[in-house]
Structure formats: C-alpha cells, structure tokens
mmCIF file of C-alpha atoms in Angstrom:
data_model
loop_
_atom_site.group_PDB
_atom_site.id
_atom_site.type_symbol
_atom_site.label_atom_id
_atom_site.label_comp_id
_atom_site.label_asym_id
_atom_site.label_seq_id
_atom_site.Cartn_x
_atom_site.Cartn_y
_atom_site.Cartn_z
ATOM 1 C CA MET A 1 26.727 -26.054 44.003
ATOM 2 C CA SER A 2 28.369 -24.204 41.618
ATOM 3 C CA PHE A 3 32.324 -23.550 40.779
ATOM 4 C CA VAL A 4 31.610 -19.344 39.901
ATOM 5 C CA GLU A 5 29.076 -19.473 42.523
ATOM 6 C CA TYR A 6 29.412 -19.249 46.121
ATOM 7 C CA GLY A 7 26.503 -21.653 47.446
ATOM 8 C CA ASP A 8 25.770 -21.412 51.065
ATOM 9 C CA THR A 9 24.303 -24.852 52.369
ATOM 10 C CA ILE A 10 25.647 -28.169 51.628
ATOM 11 C CA LYS A 11 22.873 -29.891 49.265
ATOM 12 C CA ASP A 12 21.990 -33.453 47.650
ATOM 13 C CA GLY A 13 24.713 -33.918 45.155
ATOM 14 C CA ASP A 14 27.403 -30.797 46.084
ATOM 15 C CA THR A 15 30.635 -31.843 45.429
ATOM 16 C CA ALA A 16 32.328 -30.373 49.149
ATOM 17 C CA ILE A 17 36.213 -30.765 49.791
ATOM 18 C CA VAL A 18 36.691 -32.867 53.321
ATOM 19 C CA PHE A 19 39.009 -31.048 54.947
ATOM 20 C CA LEU A 20 41.116 -32.776 57.403
ATOM 21 C CA GLY A 21 43.865 -30.920 57.818
ATOM 22 C CA HIS A 22 46.114 -27.750 54.631
ATOM 23 C CA GLU A 23 48.282 -31.419 53.688
ATOM 24 C CA SER A 24 45.024 -34.042 54.297
ATOM 25 C CA MET A 25 42.165 -32.880 52.225
ATOM 26 C CA PHE A 26 39.806 -34.998 49.095
ATOM 27 C CA PRO A 27 36.817 -34.069 47.490
ATOM 28 C CA VAL A 28 33.975 -35.943 47.944
ATOM 29 C CA LYS A 29 30.519 -36.111 46.500
ATOM 30 C CA VAL A 30 27.255 -35.234 48.845
ATOM 31 C CA GLN A 31 24.606 -37.814 47.557
ATOM 32 C CA HIS A 32 21.391 -39.157 50.297
ATOM 33 C CA GLY A 33 21.656 -42.627 52.174
ATOM 34 C CA THR A 34 25.888 -42.655 51.582
ATOM 35 C CA VAL A 35 28.502 -42.461 54.635
ATOM 36 C CA THR A 36 32.085 -41.724 53.538
ATOM 37 C CA GLN A 37 35.208 -42.771 56.478
ATOM 38 C CA THR A 38 37.751 -40.956 57.293
ATOM 39 C CA LYS A 39 40.860 -41.320 60.154
ATOM 40 C CA TYR A 40 38.784 -39.745 62.446
ATOM 41 C CA GLY A 41 34.946 -41.617 61.493
ATOM 42 C CA VAL A 42 31.871 -41.965 60.123
ATOM 43 C CA ILE A 43 30.096 -38.664 58.253
ATOM 44 C CA ARG A 44 26.978 -39.608 57.314
ATOM 45 C CA HIS A 45 25.838 -36.882 54.156
ATOM 46 C CA SER A 46 22.129 -37.267 55.400
ATOM 47 C CA THR A 47 22.794 -36.292 58.686
ATOM 48 C CA ASP A 48 26.224 -34.368 58.843
ATOM 49 C CA LEU A 49 26.593 -32.909 55.708
ATOM 50 C CA ILE A 50 23.144 -31.994 53.865
ATOM 51 C CA GLY A 51 21.350 -29.197 55.253
ATOM 52 C CA LYS A 52 24.396 -28.001 56.899
ATOM 53 C CA LYS A 53 25.981 -25.035 55.775
ATOM 54 C CA TYR A 54 29.748 -24.882 54.514
ATOM 55 C CA GLY A 55 32.285 -23.738 56.364
ATOM 56 C CA SER A 56 30.584 -26.799 59.450
ATOM 57 C CA LYS A 57 32.588 -27.968 61.864
ATOM 58 C CA VAL A 58 31.571 -31.489 61.176
ATOM 59 C CA THR A 59 32.009 -34.523 64.662
ATOM 60 C CA CYS A 60 32.790 -37.724 63.269
ATOM 61 C CA SER A 61 31.685 -41.314 64.337
ATOM 62 C CA LYS A 62 35.796 -41.200 67.018
ATOM 63 C CA GLY A 63 34.624 -37.998 67.796
ATOM 64 C CA GLY A 64 37.365 -36.644 65.544
ATOM 65 C CA TRP A 65 36.304 -33.613 63.340
ATOM 66 C CA VAL A 66 36.050 -31.837 60.081
ATOM 67 C CA PHE A 67 35.470 -28.686 58.249
ATOM 68 C CA ILE A 68 33.590 -29.072 54.885
ATOM 69 C CA LEU A 69 34.183 -26.624 52.298
ATOM 70 C CA HIS A 70 33.129 -25.374 49.181
ATOM 71 C CA PRO A 71 34.853 -26.017 46.211
ATOM 72 C CA THR A 72 36.494 -23.334 44.683
ATOM 73 C CA PRO A 73 39.317 -24.254 41.778
ATOM 74 C CA GLU A 74 42.479 -23.816 44.033
ATOM 75 C CA LEU A 75 40.282 -27.272 45.671
ATOM 76 C CA TRP A 76 40.009 -29.064 43.012
ATOM 77 C CA THR A 77 42.701 -28.517 41.333
ATOM 78 C CA MET A 78 44.575 -29.187 44.430
ATOM 79 C CA ASN A 79 42.207 -32.631 45.146
ATOM 80 C CA LEU A 80 40.575 -33.396 42.001
ATOM 81 C CA PRO A 81 41.773 -37.040 40.493
ATOM 82 C CA HIS A 82 44.513 -37.592 37.603
ATOM 83 C CA ARG A 83 43.841 -38.954 34.207
ATOM 84 C CA THR A 84 46.766 -36.666 32.876
ATOM 85 C CA GLN A 85 49.732 -34.584 34.251
ATOM 86 C CA ILE A 86 48.282 -31.237 35.932
ATOM 87 C CA LEU A 87 49.025 -27.300 35.609
ATOM 88 C CA TYR A 88 48.810 -26.001 39.015
ATOM 89 C CA SER A 89 47.956 -22.300 40.366
ATOM 90 C CA THR A 90 51.648 -21.356 40.284
ATOM 91 C CA ASP A 91 51.657 -21.338 36.444
ATOM 92 C CA ILE A 92 47.671 -21.019 36.148
ATOM 93 C CA SER A 93 48.160 -17.635 38.342
ATOM 94 C CA ILE A 94 50.606 -16.479 35.496
ATOM 95 C CA ILE A 95 49.106 -17.337 32.777
ATOM 96 C CA THR A 96 45.137 -15.573 33.068
ATOM 97 C CA MET A 97 48.067 -12.969 33.718
ATOM 98 C CA MET A 98 48.979 -12.832 30.765
ATOM 99 C CA LEU A 99 46.258 -13.643 28.745
ATOM 100 C CA GLU A 100 44.375 -10.481 29.971
ATOM 101 C CA LEU A 101 41.574 -12.676 30.968
ATOM 102 C CA LYS A 102 38.521 -11.370 32.305
ATOM 103 C CA PRO A 103 34.969 -11.874 32.449
ATOM 104 C CA GLY A 104 34.119 -12.683 29.550
ATOM 105 C CA SER A 105 36.275 -13.985 27.146
ATOM 106 C CA ILE A 106 35.850 -15.647 24.704
ATOM 107 C CA VAL A 107 39.057 -18.755 25.265
ATOM 108 C CA CYS A 108 39.791 -22.174 23.585
ATOM 109 C CA GLU A 109 41.599 -24.908 25.048
ATOM 110 C CA SER A 110 43.662 -27.513 24.278
ATOM 111 C CA GLY A 111 43.842 -30.506 25.431
ATOM 112 C CA THR A 112 41.145 -30.769 28.688
ATOM 113 C CA GLY A 113 43.353 -33.523 30.330
ATOM 114 C CA SER A 114 42.156 -33.576 33.812
ATOM 115 C CA GLY A 115 40.001 -30.279 33.573
ATOM 116 C CA SER A 116 42.646 -28.382 36.227
ATOM 117 C CA LEU A 117 42.995 -25.374 34.490
ATOM 118 C CA SER A 118 39.654 -24.864 32.521
ATOM 119 C CA HIS A 119 38.346 -24.844 36.240
ATOM 120 C CA ALA A 120 40.248 -21.578 36.493
ATOM 121 C CA LEU A 121 40.170 -20.448 32.911
ATOM 122 C CA ILE A 122 35.711 -20.677 33.625
ATOM 123 C CA ARG A 123 35.562 -19.291 37.093
ATOM 124 C CA THR A 124 38.419 -16.320 35.507
ATOM 125 C CA VAL A 125 35.420 -15.434 31.920
ATOM 126 C CA ALA A 126 32.297 -16.138 34.442
ATOM 127 C CA PRO A 127 29.744 -15.155 33.207
ATOM 128 C CA THR A 128 29.030 -13.952 30.041
ATOM 129 C CA GLY A 129 32.753 -16.018 28.865
ATOM 130 C CA HIS A 130 32.881 -19.038 26.795
ATOM 131 C CA LEU A 131 36.361 -21.866 27.405
ATOM 132 C CA TYR A 132 36.217 -23.746 24.097
ATOM 133 C CA THR A 133 38.028 -27.000 25.199
ATOM 134 C CA VAL A 134 39.630 -29.569 22.460
ATOM 135 C CA GLU A 135 40.530 -33.171 24.389
ATOM 136 C CA PHE A 136 41.657 -35.847 21.377
ATOM 137 C CA HIS A 137 40.797 -38.445 23.998
ATOM 138 C CA GLN A 138 37.201 -40.343 24.236
ATOM 139 C CA GLN A 139 37.563 -40.876 27.481
ATOM 140 C CA ARG A 140 38.686 -38.158 29.182
ATOM 141 C CA ALA A 141 36.606 -36.102 27.446
ATOM 142 C CA GLU A 142 33.180 -37.300 28.666
ATOM 143 C CA LYS A 143 33.927 -37.173 31.772
ATOM 144 C CA ALA A 144 35.140 -34.095 31.795
ATOM 145 C CA ARG A 145 31.461 -32.875 30.221
ATOM 146 C CA GLU A 146 29.963 -35.004 33.707
ATOM 147 C CA GLU A 147 33.160 -33.008 35.678
ATOM 148 C CA PHE A 148 31.143 -29.891 33.994
ATOM 149 C CA ARG A 149 28.154 -30.661 34.336
ATOM 150 C CA GLU A 150 28.603 -31.486 38.155
ATOM 151 C CA HIS A 151 29.814 -28.937 39.332
ATOM 152 C CA GLY A 152 27.787 -26.290 37.216
ATOM 153 C CA VAL A 153 29.476 -25.163 34.721
ATOM 154 C CA GLU A 154 28.967 -26.381 31.757
ATOM 155 C CA HIS A 155 26.759 -23.628 30.143
ATOM 156 C CA LEU A 156 30.346 -21.908 30.443
ATOM 157 C CA VAL A 157 32.256 -24.333 28.454
ATOM 158 C CA THR A 158 31.961 -26.811 25.124
ATOM 159 C CA VAL A 159 33.110 -29.627 25.169
ATOM 160 C CA THR A 160 34.847 -31.340 22.270
ATOM 161 C CA ASN A 161 36.670 -34.826 21.330
ATOM 162 C CA GLN A 162 38.374 -34.003 18.163
ATOM 163 C CA ASP A 163 42.246 -33.289 17.154
ATOM 164 C CA VAL A 164 43.196 -30.276 17.271
ATOM 165 C CA CYS A 165 46.312 -30.742 15.227
ATOM 166 C CA LYS A 166 43.682 -31.365 12.532
ATOM 167 C CA ASN A 167 40.799 -30.312 13.075
ATOM 168 C CA GLY A 168 41.641 -27.344 14.912
ATOM 169 C CA PHE A 169 39.374 -25.640 18.014
ATOM 170 C CA GLY A 170 35.425 -25.588 15.284
ATOM 171 C CA VAL A 171 35.244 -22.085 16.120
ATOM 172 C CA SER A 172 36.614 -19.169 13.816
ATOM 173 C CA ASN A 173 37.359 -15.032 14.851
ATOM 174 C CA ILE A 174 35.496 -15.131 17.889
ATOM 175 C CA ALA A 175 38.416 -16.366 20.494
ATOM 176 C CA ASP A 176 40.333 -13.812 22.838
ATOM 177 C CA ALA A 177 43.049 -16.427 24.004
ATOM 178 C CA VAL A 178 43.740 -19.337 23.029
ATOM 179 C CA PHE A 179 45.938 -22.279 25.845
ATOM 180 C CA LEU A 180 47.762 -25.515 24.324
ATOM 181 C CA ASP A 181 48.861 -28.007 26.032
ATOM 182 C CA ILE A 182 50.047 -31.224 23.546
ATOM 183 C CA PRO A 183 52.438 -32.576 22.838
ATOM 184 C CA SER A 184 53.139 -30.541 19.324
ATOM 185 C CA PRO A 185 51.744 -26.754 19.506
ATOM 186 C CA TRP A 186 53.686 -26.317 16.321
ATOM 187 C CA GLU A 187 51.293 -27.816 14.575
ATOM 188 C CA ALA A 188 47.789 -26.190 15.874
ATOM 189 C CA ILE A 189 49.773 -22.714 15.500
ATOM 190 C CA GLY A 190 47.898 -22.203 13.018
ATOM 191 C CA HIS A 191 43.996 -23.451 13.268
ATOM 192 C CA ALA A 192 44.807 -21.141 17.204
ATOM 193 C CA LYS A 193 45.205 -18.227 15.022
ATOM 194 C CA SER A 194 42.179 -19.168 13.050
ATOM 195 C CA ALA A 195 40.246 -19.805 15.877
ATOM 196 C CA LEU A 196 41.803 -15.636 17.323
ATOM 197 C CA ARG A 197 40.147 -12.432 16.967
ATOM 198 C CA ALA A 198 40.782 -10.325 14.415
ATOM 199 C CA GLU A 199 43.630 -9.325 15.983
ATOM 200 C CA GLY A 200 45.493 -8.592 19.199
ATOM 201 C CA GLY A 201 44.219 -12.066 20.897
ATOM 202 C CA ARG A 202 47.022 -14.359 23.327
ATOM 203 C CA ILE A 203 48.028 -17.686 22.841
ATOM 204 C CA CYS A 204 50.316 -19.282 25.467
ATOM 205 C CA SER A 205 52.048 -22.361 24.873
ATOM 206 C CA PHE A 206 52.834 -24.704 26.932
ATOM 207 C CA SER A 207 55.816 -27.802 26.658
ATOM 208 C CA PRO A 208 58.454 -29.326 29.535
ATOM 209 C CA CYS A 209 60.773 -29.853 26.476
ATOM 210 C CA ILE A 210 63.217 -26.364 25.122
ATOM 211 C CA GLU A 211 62.723 -29.146 21.903
ATOM 212 C CA GLN A 212 59.220 -28.532 22.033
ATOM 213 C CA VAL A 213 59.791 -23.938 22.564
ATOM 214 C CA GLN A 214 61.991 -23.547 20.173
ATOM 215 C CA ARG A 215 59.618 -25.488 17.126
ATOM 216 C CA THR A 216 56.171 -23.706 18.545
ATOM 217 C CA CYS A 217 57.913 -19.960 18.593
ATOM 218 C CA LEU A 218 59.466 -20.750 15.087
ATOM 219 C CA ALA A 219 55.776 -22.054 13.987
ATOM 220 C CA MET A 220 54.713 -18.157 15.346
ATOM 221 C CA GLU A 221 56.701 -16.846 13.756
ATOM 222 C CA GLU A 222 55.836 -18.198 10.189
ATOM 223 C CA TYR A 223 52.114 -17.512 11.557
ATOM 224 C CA GLY A 224 52.907 -13.595 12.081
ATOM 225 C CA PHE A 225 52.784 -13.633 15.758
ATOM 226 C CA THR A 226 54.669 -10.524 18.124
ATOM 227 C CA GLU A 227 55.750 -9.809 21.003
ATOM 228 C CA ILE A 228 56.850 -13.699 21.736
ATOM 229 C CA ASN A 229 58.035 -14.484 25.008
ATOM 230 C CA THR A 230 59.018 -17.742 27.108
ATOM 231 C CA LEU A 231 59.285 -18.136 31.210
ATOM 232 C CA GLU A 232 60.012 -20.962 32.984
ATOM 233 C CA ILE A 233 57.738 -20.191 36.867
ATOM 234 C CA LEU A 234 59.337 -21.866 39.785
ATOM 235 C CA LEU A 235 58.302 -22.065 43.632
ATOM 236 C CA ARG A 236 60.847 -21.460 46.240
ATOM 237 C CA VAL A 237 59.046 -22.230 49.733
ATOM 238 C CA TYR A 238 61.137 -21.183 52.303
ATOM 239 C CA ASN A 239 60.767 -22.515 56.154
ATOM 240 C CA VAL A 240 60.675 -19.666 59.025
ATOM 241 C CA ARG A 241 62.416 -20.830 62.291
ATOM 242 C CA THR A 242 63.922 -19.551 65.541
ATOM 243 C CA ILE A 243 68.271 -19.132 64.894
ATOM 244 C CA SER A 244 70.472 -17.561 67.890
ATOM 245 C CA LEU A 245 73.646 -15.947 66.860
ATOM 246 C CA GLN A 246 76.246 -16.030 69.274
ATOM 247 C CA ILE A 247 77.040 -11.896 69.208
ATOM 248 C CA PRO A 248 80.960 -11.177 68.068
ATOM 249 C CA ASP A 249 82.470 -8.472 71.345
ATOM 250 C CA LEU A 250 83.398 -5.651 70.382
ATOM 251 C CA GLY A 251 84.797 -3.702 73.780
ATOM 252 C CA LYS A 252 81.435 -1.609 74.338
ATOM 253 C CA ALA A 253 79.004 -3.804 75.979
ATOM 254 C CA ALA A 254 79.994 -4.082 80.009
ATOM 255 C CA GLU A 255 79.971 -0.056 78.938
ATOM 256 C CA ASP A 256 76.985 0.085 77.331
ATOM 257 C CA ASN A 257 75.095 -2.058 80.255
ATOM 258 C CA SER A 258 76.322 0.078 83.450
ATOM 259 C CA SER A 259 75.329 3.416 81.848
ATOM 260 C CA THR A 260 72.301 2.499 81.471
ATOM 261 C CA GLY A 261 72.008 0.880 84.336
ATOM 262 C CA PHE A 262 71.242 -2.299 83.844
ATOM 263 C CA ASP A 263 70.777 -5.363 86.747
ATOM 264 C CA SER A 264 70.934 -8.206 85.686
ATOM 265 C CA SER A 265 69.984 -9.636 88.807
ATOM 266 C CA ASN A 266 66.082 -7.921 88.652
ATOM 267 C CA PRO A 267 64.446 -10.461 87.710
ATOM 268 C CA SER A 268 61.819 -8.327 85.172
ATOM 269 C CA HIS A 269 64.656 -8.162 82.900
ATOM 270 C CA GLN A 270 65.871 -11.996 83.551
ATOM 271 C CA GLY A 271 62.996 -11.964 79.753
ATOM 272 C CA SER A 272 64.961 -8.370 78.041
ATOM 273 C CA PRO A 273 66.873 -7.846 75.295
ATOM 274 C CA CYS A 274 69.591 -6.875 77.209
ATOM 275 C CA ALA A 275 69.664 -10.613 79.399
ATOM 276 C CA ASN A 276 70.137 -11.735 75.846
ATOM 277 C CA LEU A 277 73.505 -10.119 75.555
ATOM 278 C CA GLN A 278 74.709 -10.517 78.269
ATOM 279 C CA GLN A 279 74.575 -14.601 77.283
ATOM 280 C CA GLY A 280 76.802 -13.419 74.573
ATOM 281 C CA THR A 281 73.450 -14.766 72.247
ATOM 282 C CA VAL A 282 70.717 -13.369 70.526
ATOM 283 C CA GLN A 283 67.835 -14.669 69.455
ATOM 284 C CA PHE A 284 66.005 -14.124 66.154
ATOM 285 C CA LYS A 285 63.531 -15.263 62.760
ATOM 286 C CA SER A 286 64.697 -16.323 59.508
ATOM 287 C CA GLY A 287 63.701 -17.430 56.558
ATOM 288 C CA VAL A 288 65.904 -20.458 54.761
ATOM 289 C CA PRO A 289 64.574 -21.885 51.594
ATOM 290 C CA LEU A 290 63.584 -25.749 51.409
ATOM 291 C CA ARG A 291 66.780 -28.446 50.801
ATOM 292 C CA GLU A 292 64.039 -30.200 48.522
ATOM 293 C CA VAL A 293 61.920 -27.514 46.058
ATOM 294 C CA VAL A 294 59.721 -28.090 43.124
ATOM 295 C CA GLY A 295 61.591 -27.807 39.599
ATOM 296 C CA HIS A 296 61.213 -27.384 36.348
ATOM 297 C CA THR A 297 58.080 -28.366 35.216
ATOM 298 C CA GLY A 298 57.388 -26.835 31.962
ATOM 299 C CA TYR A 299 57.895 -23.625 29.838
ATOM 300 C CA LEU A 300 55.164 -21.093 29.430
ATOM 301 C CA THR A 301 55.057 -18.962 25.623
ATOM 302 C CA PHE A 302 53.455 -16.218 24.859
ATOM 303 C CA ALA A 303 52.595 -14.640 21.893
ATOM 304 C CA THR A 304 50.208 -11.770 20.509
ATOM 305 C CA LYS A 305 48.859 -12.257 17.443
ATOM 306 C CA SER A 306 49.739 -8.767 15.240
#
C-alpha cells in the first residue's frame, strides 16, 4: 500500500479507510489477529480484510456492511488524527495550482503539522520529486516520519526538526516552491528565498489574520519577490430541492389548453406539465445555499522570486 501507488489487494500493515457512509469513515491499520469495532459489528482483519480487494463490501458480525477503500490524500485529510489545525482540500487544490507543482518538483514546507498538505504535495511531485518539510515540534516531527514510513512515501520526503525562522529548510537554491504555515512567516521569507532556485520559484504563505498577511507582504517586497497576491477561498455548498410555485394568471391558459386539445379527464394526461398548469402550480428544481456555511479559514499569499 502506498499513498502514491494504487495497490489492488489489502495486505498486513496497510492503512485502509473503513467507509460507513459519506459522513462516516475512519482509518484503520490492518494487522493479523486484530479486530475493529463498528456500529454494524466486528471486522476481523485476518479473515475480513487481508487478501481482499480494495473497494470490497465487507459484512460485519451484526449483519451490516462497510466498504474498505484504498487511502488517498483526500481521504486522509478527512480522517487523519489531528495534531494541529489542518488545511482542507479547498485550499490544498489552489495551493497546488498556484505553486505550479508537477511530478519532479522540489518543494519546501513548514510546518508539517498533521501532514494533511504534506500527503497531497508528495502525491503531486511523485515519482521523481521531493518534499523537504520542517517541523518545530519534535514529537510531531517524529510522528510525521512514522506516518510517511507506514504510508510508503518515506523515499519522497525528508522531515527535519528545527526552527525554520532561525535555521531555514536545510537546502539551498533547489526548490521550485516553498509553503509556509507558521505563526510569523515574515521571519522565514529570507530562508525561503535561499531555498528557492535562482529565479522563477514560487512561494505561498497561509495566515489566518490579515495583520500577518500585511507583515508577510512587506517582507516579500523587501526580499525582492514580485507578483504578490493574496486570496481567500470560501466553499459555498448548495442544497438542491424541489419547489412548487403558483403560476401567474396571464389570461391565456384556458385558450391555450383548448387550442391544443388538452383533456384533463384523460388519465394519461394527469402527470403532464399541462396538468400542473391546470392546478395553478409548477414544480422545478432549485439550488439554495445552506444557512450555515464554513466561513473564514485563512489567507493565501503567493509571490514569485524574480
């Protein structure tokens, strides 16, 4: 199992996603002799998981069933253990595009945190690229190394435990892109410039407060970055539902019905649009935004090394 290469069958030691529904799923480490409890009953790893194909429908001990999915960065973002606040797919997608990442790219990241963005970056730059990620907190750095090893991507990432604002990323003039998610990104702009390739490298800084953005933009200008641009990505979900509205009386409905030979007493016409017109209402699908939506998460500031 690897987060960058699809495996057909479930093996001992894999990380799999137990899918109970779109709003209910969780990761599990597959191990011989282990069982996993769900609301539908017990899943026995030795008999129910190992050797089965990913995507299989597994029947639990109480008769209910679940699907076992191959892990992806998107599924991991939705199910990972939170050690810090994380970035979600809405921001991750625009970061990947605006940093112009592709297979073979070299990326520097700070901080690693829970590894949500890290997994997406690794999948994007694989199989020949590399991620250099820096985490200030020692235990989080060690946990990140362990997860990357378990997920089969340790050869694509280097985890360093140090203060990026003081010691930088540990590389010079090789990175195609740098990402900063730290409390004071303006203090790391100089190190980011040193890590980027000679010219044309891209940088992104994520900050929840506009005051952080202002100081970061000033630091970027001071170090000669150009094309400085700040975005905020908001996801607006719509609820599709059927609505019935009364048709206004324009004085021609009766005339139109008589000219078309419509017979309301004919059972075959009861489900037609004309039947709805006779009743004075029409039904149609309408999309309306949810009353409560996810608001501000953070600002994304992008710039280019000139």
